Short mmCIF file of C-alpha atoms in Angstrom, two decimals:
data_model
loop_
_atom_site.label_atom_id
_atom_site.label_comp_id
_atom_site.label_asym_id
_atom_site.label_seq_id
_atom_site.Cartn_x
_atom_site.Cartn_y
_atom_site.Cartn_z
CA MET A 92 -24.32 -24.76 16.15
CA SER A 93 -20.63 -23.98 16.33
CA ALA A 94 -19.36 -20.44 15.73
CA LEU A 95 -17.24 -21.84 12.88
CA THR A 96 -20.05 -23.70 11.14
CA GLY A 97 -20.01 -22.98 7.41
CA THR A 98 -16.36 -21.92 7.25
CA ARG A 99 -15.54 -24.39 4.48
CA GLY A 100 -18.35 -23.11 2.29
CA LEU A 101 -17.33 -19.51 2.82
CA VAL A 102 -13.74 -20.36 1.91
CA ARG A 103 -14.96 -21.84 -1.36
CA LEU A 104 -17.09 -18.75 -1.98
CA ALA A 105 -14.16 -16.40 -1.33
CA LEU A 106 -11.88 -18.41 -3.61
CA ARG A 107 -14.49 -18.33 -6.34
CA ARG A 108 -14.95 -14.57 -6.03
CA ASP A 109 -11.17 -14.02 -6.09
CA ARG A 110 -10.41 -16.68 -8.67
CA VAL A 111 -8.67 -14.15 -10.91
CA ARG A 112 -7.07 -11.59 -8.61
CA LEU A 113 -5.81 -14.05 -5.99
CA PRO A 114 -3.73 -16.27 -8.33
CA LEU A 115 -2.36 -13.18 -10.08
CA TRP A 116 -0.95 -11.55 -6.97
CA VAL A 117 0.25 -14.87 -5.55
CA LEU A 118 2.22 -15.60 -8.71
CA TRP A 119 3.57 -12.05 -9.00
CA LEU A 120 4.75 -11.89 -5.43
CA GLY A 121 6.08 -15.43 -5.49
CA LEU A 122 8.11 -15.11 -8.68
CA ILE A 123 9.61 -11.62 -8.30
CA PRO A 124 12.36 -12.39 -5.72
CA PRO A 125 13.88 -15.35 -7.63
CA SER A 126 14.12 -13.18 -10.73
CA PHE A 127 16.25 -10.75 -8.71
CA VAL A 128 19.05 -13.32 -8.54
CA SER A 129 19.96 -13.22 -12.22
CA ALA A 130 19.41 -9.44 -12.39
CA THR A 131 21.75 -8.90 -9.41
CA GLU A 132 24.38 -11.18 -10.90
CA ARG A 133 24.38 -9.07 -14.05
CA LEU A 134 24.89 -5.88 -12.04
CA TYR A 135 27.45 -7.34 -9.60
CA PRO A 136 28.96 -10.46 -11.24
CA THR A 137 31.92 -10.99 -8.90
CA ALA A 138 32.14 -11.58 -5.16
CA ALA A 139 34.33 -8.48 -4.82
CA GLU A 140 31.71 -6.26 -6.44
CA GLN A 141 28.98 -7.75 -4.28
CA LEU A 142 31.07 -7.12 -1.18
CA GLN A 143 31.71 -3.52 -2.20
CA TYR A 144 27.99 -2.98 -2.76
CA ALA A 145 27.16 -4.48 0.64
CA ARG A 146 29.72 -2.34 2.48
CA THR A 147 28.74 0.92 0.81
CA THR A 148 25.31 1.15 -0.76
CA GLY A 149 23.68 -1.74 1.08
CA ASN A 150 24.63 -0.33 4.47
CA SER A 151 23.92 3.33 3.76
CA PRO A 152 21.23 4.89 5.96
CA THR A 153 19.06 5.55 2.91
CA PHE A 154 18.96 1.94 1.73
CA LEU A 155 18.65 0.62 5.26
CA ALA A 156 15.56 2.76 5.78
CA LEU A 157 13.91 2.03 2.44
CA TYR A 158 14.67 -1.68 2.07
CA GLY A 159 15.88 -2.99 5.42
CA PRO A 160 19.15 -4.38 6.79
CA MET A 161 21.90 -6.09 4.81
CA HIS A 162 22.71 -9.20 6.86
CA ASP A 163 24.80 -11.03 4.25
CA PRO A 164 27.36 -9.29 1.98
CA GLY A 165 26.86 -11.89 -0.76
CA LEU A 166 24.33 -12.46 -3.50
CA GLY A 167 21.64 -13.77 -1.15
CA GLY A 168 21.82 -10.76 1.16
CA ILE A 169 21.59 -8.32 -1.74
CA VAL A 170 18.51 -10.05 -3.14
CA VAL A 171 16.82 -10.15 0.27
CA GLN A 172 17.41 -6.44 0.82
CA ARG A 173 16.25 -5.44 -2.66
CA ALA A 174 13.02 -7.35 -2.05
CA GLY A 175 12.52 -5.57 1.29
CA LEU A 176 9.43 -3.67 0.14
CA LEU A 177 7.77 -6.92 -0.86
CA SER A 178 6.82 -7.60 2.76
CA VAL A 179 4.89 -4.32 2.82
CA VAL A 180 3.11 -5.21 -0.43
CA ILE A 181 2.10 -8.65 0.85
CA ALA A 182 0.93 -7.15 4.15
CA LEU A 183 -1.19 -4.58 2.30
CA ILE A 184 -2.82 -7.12 -0.01
CA SER A 185 -3.52 -9.49 2.89
CA ALA A 186 -5.20 -6.77 4.92
CA LEU A 187 -7.36 -5.64 1.99
CA THR A 188 -8.35 -9.25 1.24
CA VAL A 189 -9.52 -9.86 4.80
CA ILE A 190 -11.52 -6.64 4.91
CA ARG A 191 -13.07 -7.41 1.52
CA HIS A 192 -14.44 -10.74 2.76
CA THR A 193 -15.52 -9.50 6.20
CA ARG A 194 -16.50 -5.88 6.68
CA THR A 195 -17.30 -5.18 3.03
CA GLU A 196 -19.61 -8.20 2.86
CA GLU A 197 -21.29 -7.12 6.07
CA GLU A 198 -21.68 -3.55 4.88
CA ALA A 199 -23.29 -4.73 1.63
CA GLY A 200 -25.87 -6.83 3.53
CA ARG A 201 -24.67 -10.20 2.29
CA ARG A 202 -23.39 -11.20 5.71
CA GLU A 203 -26.89 -10.85 7.14
CA LEU A 204 -28.28 -13.19 4.49
CA LEU A 205 -25.59 -15.77 5.23
CA GLY A 206 -26.30 -15.45 8.93
CA ALA A 207 -29.88 -16.58 8.27
CA THR A 208 -28.49 -19.92 7.05
CA GLY A 209 -26.42 -22.46 8.97
CA THR A 210 -23.40 -20.15 9.29
CA GLY A 211 -21.66 -19.44 12.57
CA ARG A 212 -20.85 -15.92 13.71
CA ALA A 213 -17.09 -16.42 13.44
CA ALA A 214 -17.19 -18.29 10.11
CA PRO A 215 -16.80 -15.22 7.82
CA LEU A 216 -13.76 -14.03 9.76
CA ALA A 217 -12.23 -17.51 9.84
CA ALA A 218 -12.79 -17.99 6.11
CA ALA A 219 -11.25 -14.62 5.24
CA LEU A 220 -8.18 -15.29 7.38
CA LEU A 221 -7.75 -18.77 5.92
CA VAL A 222 -7.89 -17.47 2.36
CA ALA A 223 -5.50 -14.57 2.95
CA MET A 224 -3.01 -16.56 5.02
CA SER A 225 -3.06 -19.51 2.62
CA ALA A 226 -2.31 -17.16 -0.27
CA CYS A 227 0.63 -15.71 1.70
CA LEU A 228 1.91 -19.20 2.42
CA VAL A 229 1.72 -20.20 -1.25
CA SER A 230 3.66 -17.06 -2.20
CA GLY A 231 6.31 -17.90 0.41
CA VAL A 232 6.60 -21.45 -0.90
CA LEU A 233 7.03 -20.14 -4.45
CA VAL A 234 9.74 -17.74 -3.28
CA ALA A 235 11.63 -20.49 -1.43
CA ALA A 236 11.34 -22.93 -4.34
CA GLY A 237 12.37 -20.28 -6.85
CA MET A 238 15.43 -19.26 -4.84
CA ILE A 239 16.48 -22.89 -4.44
CA GLY A 240 16.00 -23.34 -8.18
CA GLN A 241 18.40 -20.41 -8.72
CA GLY A 242 21.07 -22.30 -6.78
CA MET A 243 20.69 -20.49 -3.46
CA PRO A 244 21.06 -22.41 -0.13
CA ALA A 245 17.90 -24.20 0.96
CA ALA A 246 17.85 -22.99 4.57
CA GLY A 247 18.24 -19.34 3.57
CA SER A 248 15.60 -19.72 0.85
CA VAL A 249 13.09 -21.15 3.32
CA ALA A 250 13.83 -18.31 5.75
CA PHE A 251 13.40 -15.81 2.92
CA GLY A 252 10.00 -17.26 2.05
CA LEU A 253 8.93 -17.23 5.69
CA GLN A 254 10.07 -13.61 6.00
CA LEU A 255 7.44 -12.65 3.45
CA VAL A 256 4.79 -14.92 4.97
CA ILE A 257 5.17 -13.35 8.42
CA GLY A 258 4.26 -9.87 7.19
CA GLY A 259 1.20 -11.14 5.35
CA TRP A 260 -0.06 -13.20 8.26
CA ALA A 261 0.48 -10.44 10.81
CA PHE A 262 -1.49 -7.83 8.90
CA ALA A 263 -4.20 -10.25 7.89
CA ALA A 264 -4.78 -10.69 11.62
CA VAL A 265 -4.57 -6.91 12.15
CA ALA A 266 -7.23 -6.40 9.47
CA GLY A 267 -9.41 -9.08 11.04
CA LEU A 268 -9.28 -7.22 14.34
CA ALA A 269 -9.85 -3.84 12.67
CA ALA A 270 -12.97 -5.24 10.99
CA GLN A 271 -14.43 -5.94 14.42
CA LEU A 272 -13.47 -2.62 15.99
CA THR A 273 -14.72 -0.22 13.35
CA VAL A 274 -17.98 0.48 11.56
CA GLY A 275 -17.71 0.13 7.79
CA SER A 276 -15.08 -1.14 5.41
CA ALA A 277 -13.55 2.32 4.87
CA ALA A 278 -12.83 2.71 8.58
CA ALA A 279 -11.42 -0.83 8.76
CA ARG A 280 -9.12 -0.16 5.81
CA GLY A 281 -8.05 3.14 7.32
CA LEU A 282 -7.18 1.57 10.67
CA SER A 283 -5.32 -1.31 9.03
CA LEU A 284 -3.31 0.98 6.77
CA THR A 285 -2.51 3.24 9.71
CA VAL A 286 -1.07 0.31 11.64
CA LEU A 287 0.87 -0.83 8.56
CA GLY A 288 2.26 2.66 8.00
CA ALA A 289 3.29 2.94 11.64
CA ALA A 290 4.99 -0.46 11.48
CA PHE A 291 6.88 0.60 8.36
CA LEU A 292 8.03 3.89 9.90
CA ILE A 293 9.14 2.07 13.06
CA ARG A 294 11.07 -0.42 10.94
CA MET A 295 12.71 2.41 9.00
CA ALA A 296 13.84 4.18 12.17
CA ALA A 297 15.11 0.96 13.75
CA ASP A 298 17.23 0.08 10.72
CA ALA A 299 18.54 3.52 9.76
CA VAL A 300 19.12 5.33 13.06
CA ASP A 301 21.99 4.28 15.31
CA GLY A 302 20.89 3.24 18.77
CA LEU A 303 17.27 2.57 17.80
CA SER A 304 17.56 -1.05 16.70
CA TRP A 305 15.57 -2.09 19.79
CA LEU A 306 12.61 -0.22 18.32
CA GLY A 307 12.29 -2.94 15.70
CA TRP A 308 10.67 -5.24 18.23
CA ALA A 309 7.56 -3.08 17.96
CA SER A 310 7.11 -3.81 14.24
CA PRO A 311 6.16 -7.18 12.67
CA LEU A 312 7.99 -6.08 9.53
CA ALA A 313 11.22 -5.91 11.53
CA TRP A 314 10.55 -9.30 13.17
CA ALA A 315 10.43 -10.88 9.74
CA GLN A 316 13.78 -9.41 8.72
CA ARG A 317 15.44 -10.79 11.85
CA LEU A 318 15.18 -14.29 10.45
CA ARG A 319 18.45 -13.31 8.67
CA PRO A 320 18.13 -15.34 5.44
CA TYR A 321 21.51 -16.53 4.05
CA ALA A 322 23.29 -15.04 7.09
CA GLY A 323 23.11 -17.73 9.75
CA GLU A 324 19.35 -18.07 9.95
CA ARG A 325 17.59 -17.37 13.24
CA TRP A 326 14.30 -19.24 13.55
CA TRP A 327 13.13 -18.08 16.96
CA PRO A 328 11.50 -14.82 15.71
CA LEU A 329 8.95 -17.11 14.07
CA ALA A 330 7.63 -17.96 17.52
CA LEU A 331 7.10 -14.27 18.30
CA ALA A 332 5.29 -13.71 15.01
CA VAL A 333 3.08 -16.78 15.37
CA ALA A 334 2.20 -15.80 18.95
CA ALA A 335 1.19 -12.32 17.80
CA VAL A 336 -0.92 -13.72 14.95
CA VAL A 337 -2.64 -16.18 17.28
CA ALA A 338 -3.33 -13.46 19.86
CA LEU A 339 -4.76 -11.04 17.28
CA THR A 340 -6.84 -13.77 15.66
CA TRP A 341 -8.20 -14.88 19.04
CA ALA A 342 -9.12 -11.31 19.95
CA ALA A 343 -10.83 -10.77 16.59
CA GLY A 344 -12.78 -14.00 17.00
CA ARG A 345 -13.97 -13.08 20.48
CA LEU A 346 -15.11 -9.66 19.31
CA ALA A 347 -16.85 -11.15 16.27
CA ALA A 348 -18.88 -13.37 18.60
CA ARG A 349 -19.89 -10.46 20.87
CA ARG A 350 -20.64 -7.48 18.66
CA ASP A 351 -23.90 -6.77 16.88
CA LEU A 352 -24.08 -7.24 13.14
CA GLY A 353 -23.23 -3.98 11.39
CA ALA A 354 -21.79 -2.42 14.53
CA GLY A 355 -18.24 -1.99 15.76
CA MET A 356 -16.71 -2.36 19.18
CA LEU A 357 -15.36 1.19 19.17
CA PRO A 358 -18.22 3.51 20.13
CA GLU A 359 -19.41 5.99 17.55
CA ARG A 360 -19.66 9.59 18.62
CA LEU A 361 -23.22 10.82 18.27
CA GLY A 362 -23.72 14.09 16.49
CA PRO A 363 -26.09 16.91 17.45
CA ALA A 364 -29.80 16.44 17.01
CA ASP A 365 -29.96 19.14 14.34
CA ALA A 366 -27.42 19.53 11.55
CA ALA A 367 -25.46 22.76 11.29
CA PRO A 368 -26.23 25.02 8.30
CA ARG A 369 -22.79 24.32 6.86
CA LEU A 370 -23.84 20.68 6.26
CA ALA A 371 -26.65 21.69 3.91
CA GLY A 372 -25.23 20.21 0.73
CA PRO A 373 -23.43 17.16 -0.69
CA PHE A 374 -19.99 18.80 -0.56
CA SER A 375 -20.27 19.46 3.17
CA LEU A 376 -21.46 15.90 3.75
CA ALA A 377 -18.60 14.46 1.71
CA TRP A 378 -16.08 16.50 3.69
CA ARG A 379 -17.56 15.31 6.97
CA LEU A 380 -17.35 11.68 5.83
CA HIS A 381 -13.74 11.95 4.64
CA ARG A 382 -12.12 14.43 7.00
CA ARG A 383 -10.97 12.13 9.81
CA THR A 384 -9.38 9.71 7.37
CA LEU A 385 -7.67 12.57 5.59
CA TYR A 386 -6.26 13.95 8.84
CA GLY A 387 -4.68 10.57 9.59
CA TRP A 388 -3.15 10.36 6.11
CA LEU A 389 -1.79 13.91 6.46
CA ALA A 390 -0.06 12.99 9.71
CA GLY A 391 1.44 9.91 8.08
CA PHE A 392 2.72 11.83 5.04
CA THR A 393 4.27 14.47 7.25
CA ALA A 394 6.11 11.83 9.27
CA LEU A 395 7.22 9.98 6.13
CA GLY A 396 8.46 13.22 4.57
CA ALA A 397 10.47 14.00 7.70
CA VAL A 398 12.10 10.57 7.52
CA TYR A 399 12.94 10.96 3.84
CA GLY A 400 14.36 14.43 4.46
CA GLY A 401 16.57 13.14 7.25
CA LEU A 402 17.89 10.35 5.03
CA ALA A 403 18.70 12.63 2.10
CA GLY A 404 21.99 13.69 3.66
CA GLY A 405 23.39 10.19 3.33
CA VAL A 406 22.71 9.93 -0.39
CA GLN A 407 25.63 12.04 -1.58
CA ASP A 408 28.03 10.03 0.59
CA MET A 409 27.41 7.05 -1.70
CA ILE A 410 28.66 8.73 -4.88
CA GLY A 411 32.32 8.05 -4.34
CA ASP A 412 31.79 4.59 -2.88
CA ASN A 413 29.61 3.14 -5.61
CA PRO A 414 29.02 5.24 -8.72
CA GLY A 415 26.95 2.38 -10.14
CA LEU A 416 24.17 3.32 -7.77
CA ARG A 417 23.60 6.45 -9.84
CA GLU A 418 22.20 4.23 -12.58
CA VAL A 419 19.76 2.61 -10.14
CA PHE A 420 18.36 5.95 -8.95
CA THR A 421 18.35 7.30 -12.48
CA ARG A 422 16.20 4.38 -13.61
CA LEU A 423 13.90 4.94 -10.63
CA GLY A 424 13.17 8.56 -11.24
CA GLY A 425 15.91 10.97 -12.26
CA ALA A 426 18.86 11.73 -14.49
CA SER A 427 20.51 14.93 -13.23
CA GLY A 428 22.39 14.43 -10.03
CA LEU A 429 22.09 11.70 -7.46
CA LEU A 430 20.40 13.86 -4.84
CA ASP A 431 17.82 15.11 -7.35
CA ALA A 432 17.25 11.51 -8.42
CA TYR A 433 16.76 10.54 -4.78
CA PHE A 434 14.13 13.23 -4.29
CA ALA A 435 12.43 12.17 -7.52
CA SER A 436 12.34 8.52 -6.46
CA VAL A 437 11.05 9.10 -2.91
CA MET A 438 8.46 11.56 -4.19
CA GLY A 439 7.41 8.83 -6.61
CA ILE A 440 6.88 6.53 -3.62
CA MET A 441 4.81 9.23 -1.96
CA GLY A 442 2.85 9.62 -5.17
CA LEU A 443 2.04 5.92 -5.16
CA ILE A 444 0.82 6.11 -1.55
CA ALA A 445 -1.23 9.20 -2.42
CA ALA A 446 -2.79 7.21 -5.27
CA ALA A 447 -3.84 4.60 -2.72
CA TYR A 448 -5.56 7.34 -0.72
CA ALA A 449 -7.24 8.76 -3.83
CA VAL A 450 -8.59 5.33 -4.78
CA SER A 451 -9.84 4.64 -1.26
CA ALA A 452 -11.60 8.04 -1.22
CA ALA A 453 -13.11 7.51 -4.68
CA LEU A 454 -14.32 4.06 -3.67
CA ARG A 455 -16.58 5.79 -1.16
CA LEU A 456 -18.86 6.41 -4.15
CA ARG A 457 -19.38 2.70 -4.56
CA SER A 458 -19.72 1.93 -0.86
CA GLU A 459 -22.33 4.67 -0.42
CA GLU A 460 -24.27 3.33 -3.38
CA ALA A 461 -24.08 -0.30 -2.21
CA ALA A 462 -25.22 0.70 1.28
CA LEU A 463 -28.26 2.46 -0.23
CA HIS A 464 -27.19 5.81 1.24
CA ILE A 465 -27.39 7.52 -2.13
CA GLU A 466 -31.11 7.07 -2.74
CA PRO A 467 -32.31 9.45 0.00
CA LEU A 468 -29.80 12.05 -1.19
CA LEU A 469 -30.94 11.82 -4.80
CA ALA A 470 -34.51 12.42 -3.64
CA THR A 471 -33.37 15.96 -2.75
CA PRO A 472 -32.32 18.66 -5.23
CA ALA A 473 -28.79 17.23 -5.18
CA GLY A 474 -28.32 15.45 -8.50
CA ARG A 475 -26.13 12.48 -9.32
CA LEU A 476 -23.25 14.45 -10.77
CA ARG A 477 -23.20 16.93 -7.93
CA TRP A 478 -23.15 14.10 -5.38
CA ALA A 479 -20.35 12.27 -7.19
CA ALA A 480 -18.37 15.47 -7.69
CA SER A 481 -18.43 16.14 -3.94
CA HIS A 482 -16.56 12.92 -3.15
CA LEU A 483 -14.22 13.28 -6.11
CA THR A 484 -13.35 16.82 -5.06
CA VAL A 485 -12.27 15.56 -1.65
CA ALA A 486 -10.27 12.73 -3.28
CA ALA A 487 -8.49 15.11 -5.68
CA ALA A 488 -7.86 17.90 -3.20
CA GLY A 489 -6.94 15.46 -0.44
CA SER A 490 -4.29 13.74 -2.56
CA ALA A 491 -2.85 17.14 -3.48
CA ALA A 492 -2.70 18.09 0.21
CA LEU A 493 -0.94 14.83 1.04
CA LEU A 494 1.77 15.37 -1.56
CA ALA A 495 2.20 18.98 -0.46
CA ALA A 496 2.59 17.92 3.18
CA GLY A 497 5.09 15.19 2.32
CA GLY A 498 7.12 17.45 0.03
CA LEU A 499 7.20 20.29 2.55
CA ALA A 500 8.28 18.01 5.38
CA THR A 501 11.04 16.49 3.25
CA ALA A 502 12.33 19.88 2.11
CA LEU A 503 12.17 21.44 5.58
CA VAL A 504 14.03 18.64 7.34
CA HIS A 505 16.78 18.38 4.72
CA GLY A 506 16.98 22.10 4.01
CA LEU A 507 17.29 23.12 7.67
CA ALA A 508 19.93 20.44 8.28
CA THR A 509 22.06 21.56 5.32
CA ASP A 510 21.23 25.30 5.20
CA ARG A 511 19.82 24.77 1.71
CA LEU A 512 16.17 25.39 2.44
CA ARG A 513 15.77 28.16 -0.13
CA ALA A 514 17.24 25.98 -2.89
CA ASP A 515 15.62 22.71 -1.87
CA LEU A 516 12.08 23.84 -1.09
CA PRO A 517 10.89 24.66 -4.64
CA LYS A 518 12.71 21.65 -6.09
CA VAL A 519 11.39 19.07 -3.64
CA LEU A 520 7.90 20.53 -3.48
CA GLY A 521 7.81 20.62 -7.27
CA ALA A 522 8.89 16.97 -7.44
CA ALA A 523 6.09 16.08 -5.04
CA MET A 524 3.36 17.97 -6.88
CA ALA A 525 4.55 16.58 -10.24
CA GLN A 526 3.20 13.20 -9.10
CA LEU A 527 -0.33 14.60 -8.90
CA PRO A 528 -1.37 13.97 -12.55
CA ALA A 529 -0.38 10.31 -12.20
CA VAL A 530 -2.29 10.08 -8.91
CA TRP A 531 -5.39 11.59 -10.49
CA LEU A 532 -5.12 9.23 -13.46
CA ILE A 533 -5.28 6.19 -11.19
CA ALA A 534 -8.22 7.73 -9.32
CA ALA A 535 -9.89 8.38 -12.69
CA ILE A 536 -9.62 4.67 -13.49
CA CYS A 537 -11.63 4.04 -10.33
CA VAL A 538 -14.25 6.60 -11.43
CA ALA A 539 -14.51 5.01 -14.88
CA LEU A 540 -15.06 1.57 -13.38
CA PHE A 541 -17.63 2.99 -10.96
CA GLY A 542 -19.62 4.58 -13.74
CA LEU A 543 -19.40 1.83 -16.33
CA LEU A 544 -18.79 -1.42 -14.42
CA PRO A 545 -19.79 -0.76 -10.80
CA GLN A 546 -19.44 -4.39 -9.75
CA LEU A 547 -15.75 -4.25 -10.71
CA THR A 548 -14.92 -0.93 -9.03
CA THR A 549 -12.59 -2.55 -6.49
CA LEU A 550 -10.36 -3.68 -9.37
CA SER A 551 -9.01 -0.12 -9.32
CA TRP A 552 -6.70 -1.35 -6.55
CA SER A 553 -5.04 -3.43 -9.28
CA ALA A 554 -3.89 -0.20 -10.94
CA VAL A 555 -2.23 0.88 -7.69
CA ALA A 556 -0.63 -2.55 -7.27
CA ALA A 557 0.65 -2.63 -10.85
CA ALA A 558 2.16 0.84 -10.55
CA GLY A 559 3.78 -0.17 -7.26
CA LEU A 560 5.30 -3.31 -8.74
CA VAL A 561 6.75 -1.38 -11.67
CA MET A 562 8.13 1.33 -9.37
CA ALA A 563 9.62 -0.99 -6.76
CA PHE A 564 10.89 -3.80 -8.95
CA GLY A 565 11.09 -2.45 -12.49
CA ALA A 566 14.81 -1.66 -12.27
CA GLY A 567 15.69 -4.83 -10.37
CA LEU A 568 13.82 -7.03 -12.83
CA ASP A 569 15.13 -5.06 -15.83
CA LEU A 570 11.61 -4.75 -17.22
CA SER A 571 11.27 -3.52 -20.78
CA GLN A 572 10.27 0.08 -21.36
CA PRO A 573 6.82 -0.78 -22.79
CA VAL A 574 6.02 -2.65 -19.57
CA ARG A 575 7.21 0.26 -17.42
CA ASN A 576 5.13 2.66 -19.50
CA LEU A 577 2.01 0.95 -18.16
CA SER A 578 2.54 2.84 -14.90
CA PRO A 579 1.55 6.52 -15.06
CA PHE A 580 4.40 7.35 -12.67
CA THR A 581 6.89 6.30 -15.34
CA HIS A 582 5.84 9.33 -17.37
CA VAL A 583 6.34 11.89 -14.60
CA PRO A 584 9.35 14.05 -15.63
CA GLN A 585 11.93 15.15 -13.10
CA ILE A 586 11.48 18.74 -12.02
CA GLY A 587 14.59 20.81 -12.64
CA SER A 588 16.28 18.47 -15.11
CA ALA A 589 17.71 19.90 -18.30
CA ASP A 590 15.28 17.98 -20.51
CA PHE A 591 12.17 18.73 -18.45
CA THR A 592 9.00 19.19 -20.46
CA PRO A 593 5.45 19.59 -19.16
CA ALA A 594 3.98 17.61 -22.07
CA PRO A 595 3.79 14.26 -20.15
CA LEU A 596 2.03 15.96 -17.24
CA ILE A 597 -0.49 17.55 -19.57
CA ALA A 598 -1.08 14.19 -21.28
CA LEU A 599 -1.69 12.52 -17.91
CA LEU A 600 -4.14 15.25 -16.88
CA VAL A 601 -6.04 15.02 -20.16
CA THR A 602 -6.27 11.25 -19.90
CA ALA A 603 -7.44 11.48 -16.29
CA ALA A 604 -10.09 14.05 -17.20
CA ALA A 605 -11.32 11.89 -20.08
CA LEU A 606 -11.61 8.78 -17.91
CA ALA A 607 -13.38 10.68 -15.13
CA ALA A 608 -15.82 12.25 -17.61
CA LEU A 609 -16.51 8.83 -19.11
CA GLY A 610 -17.20 7.36 -15.69
CA LEU A 611 -19.48 10.22 -14.63
CA ALA A 612 -21.40 10.00 -17.91
CA GLY A 613 -21.90 6.28 -17.35
CA PHE A 614 -23.05 6.86 -13.76
CA ARG A 615 -25.55 9.48 -14.89
CA ARG A 616 -27.19 7.05 -17.31
CA ARG A 617 -27.06 3.68 -15.54
CA ASP A 618 -29.36 2.28 -12.91
CA LEU A 619 -28.27 2.32 -9.31
CA ALA A 620 -26.57 -0.97 -8.45
CA LEU A 621 -26.65 -2.89 -5.20
CA GLY A 622 -23.55 -4.41 -3.57
#
């Protein structure tokens, strides 16, 4: 029997299981960039205005770091840059899709059942990669067709579509390899997101810091941007990306054929024979399960905050060059001063990333239940609510620590560089911590699903994705206010503004508490569910 036997059937199974979520994200990601064309033409209707934007705002260190390089000073280049975060979104969704259909299935015990049939050892990995990469390709085709339909040059549109495909393919392969190296879906997600975060930070430094452009060759996200859509397309970076995807896929396949089912290639460190007294309780156990992941996220937030703090100095330089940019930042997150609006917007981005951590930590409830780890614990004096509260405490406190670390790093780097530390520290740290109610609300959605509809708990990632789409593309797509209000981050007021009121924060906290209480009440009453 071949190692790939049964791949076609597993592809059909994955498509059936993702028959709702997969078409939704493919259509969203495929149709967003073409809609930027008309929105950009409304903001910058003439070639002279587009050129001014490209020379000032588009080439400022801040925009270069956040969205990527501006290769073409015309309409096409502006659209490509404004869609720069889309590559990160596609990469994230691809990685999560691969892990869902590989390590999560294995962790739930379904992979073992399939292995008892005529299914090869490499078939689950091959099926997951085929599904994720095909979805990326369809999104790229939709982007290219939509841009051509908007009257943009065909060659540049194809390169633009491929730019998005490269990121998705690369991190689908990264996730496939991570699923073989680690034990458990949580560890695989953590490793994949760590690599994605490092690639994004490398891309930011390569684009924004003079003399570091060579660093971009270490990031697949930077490879994709070097196709230069609408700016004299370069096709040879495709070969580099395809070679990397093939190499990662080959390595993942070899490891899948060698490792034991349920194990990972990276050795697990064995603990002591007897547990320490401090582990006598569900809260201590939850901390032990989450702590390594949290340490990695803290390091990432600190690095990201340092980057944002270093870029803040270039924001004020854009005021005289393009006052219209004030409206963009105002619509993203602030209304009183461009620098304050910048801090509000980047803290909003950090809040969204912190929400991803909070959801991943809260999902540990479901993974522990599906893996049957909860039953032995509930046979002890630790009750259901106490066990659930232990993981939720780590998720809530951990997300608060992440925002505090990111806000402190941003304030310290900018404040020390401008001798404004005393003024900036409370403002920036306050803007960071103001995101916490929105973060907890998204985590509470996960808790509600876990308690009431445990089989649909992973749909809580949809809340993170929806908030991210509104935050990243709401202004560019000129979305209506009711649509933007669907994201809890839209309701976060700007700290320090003249019209600041704590009422939205209180409303978010109350809603989060109500959803969490509803989920915990449902969990207390329902039967334990398998994967």
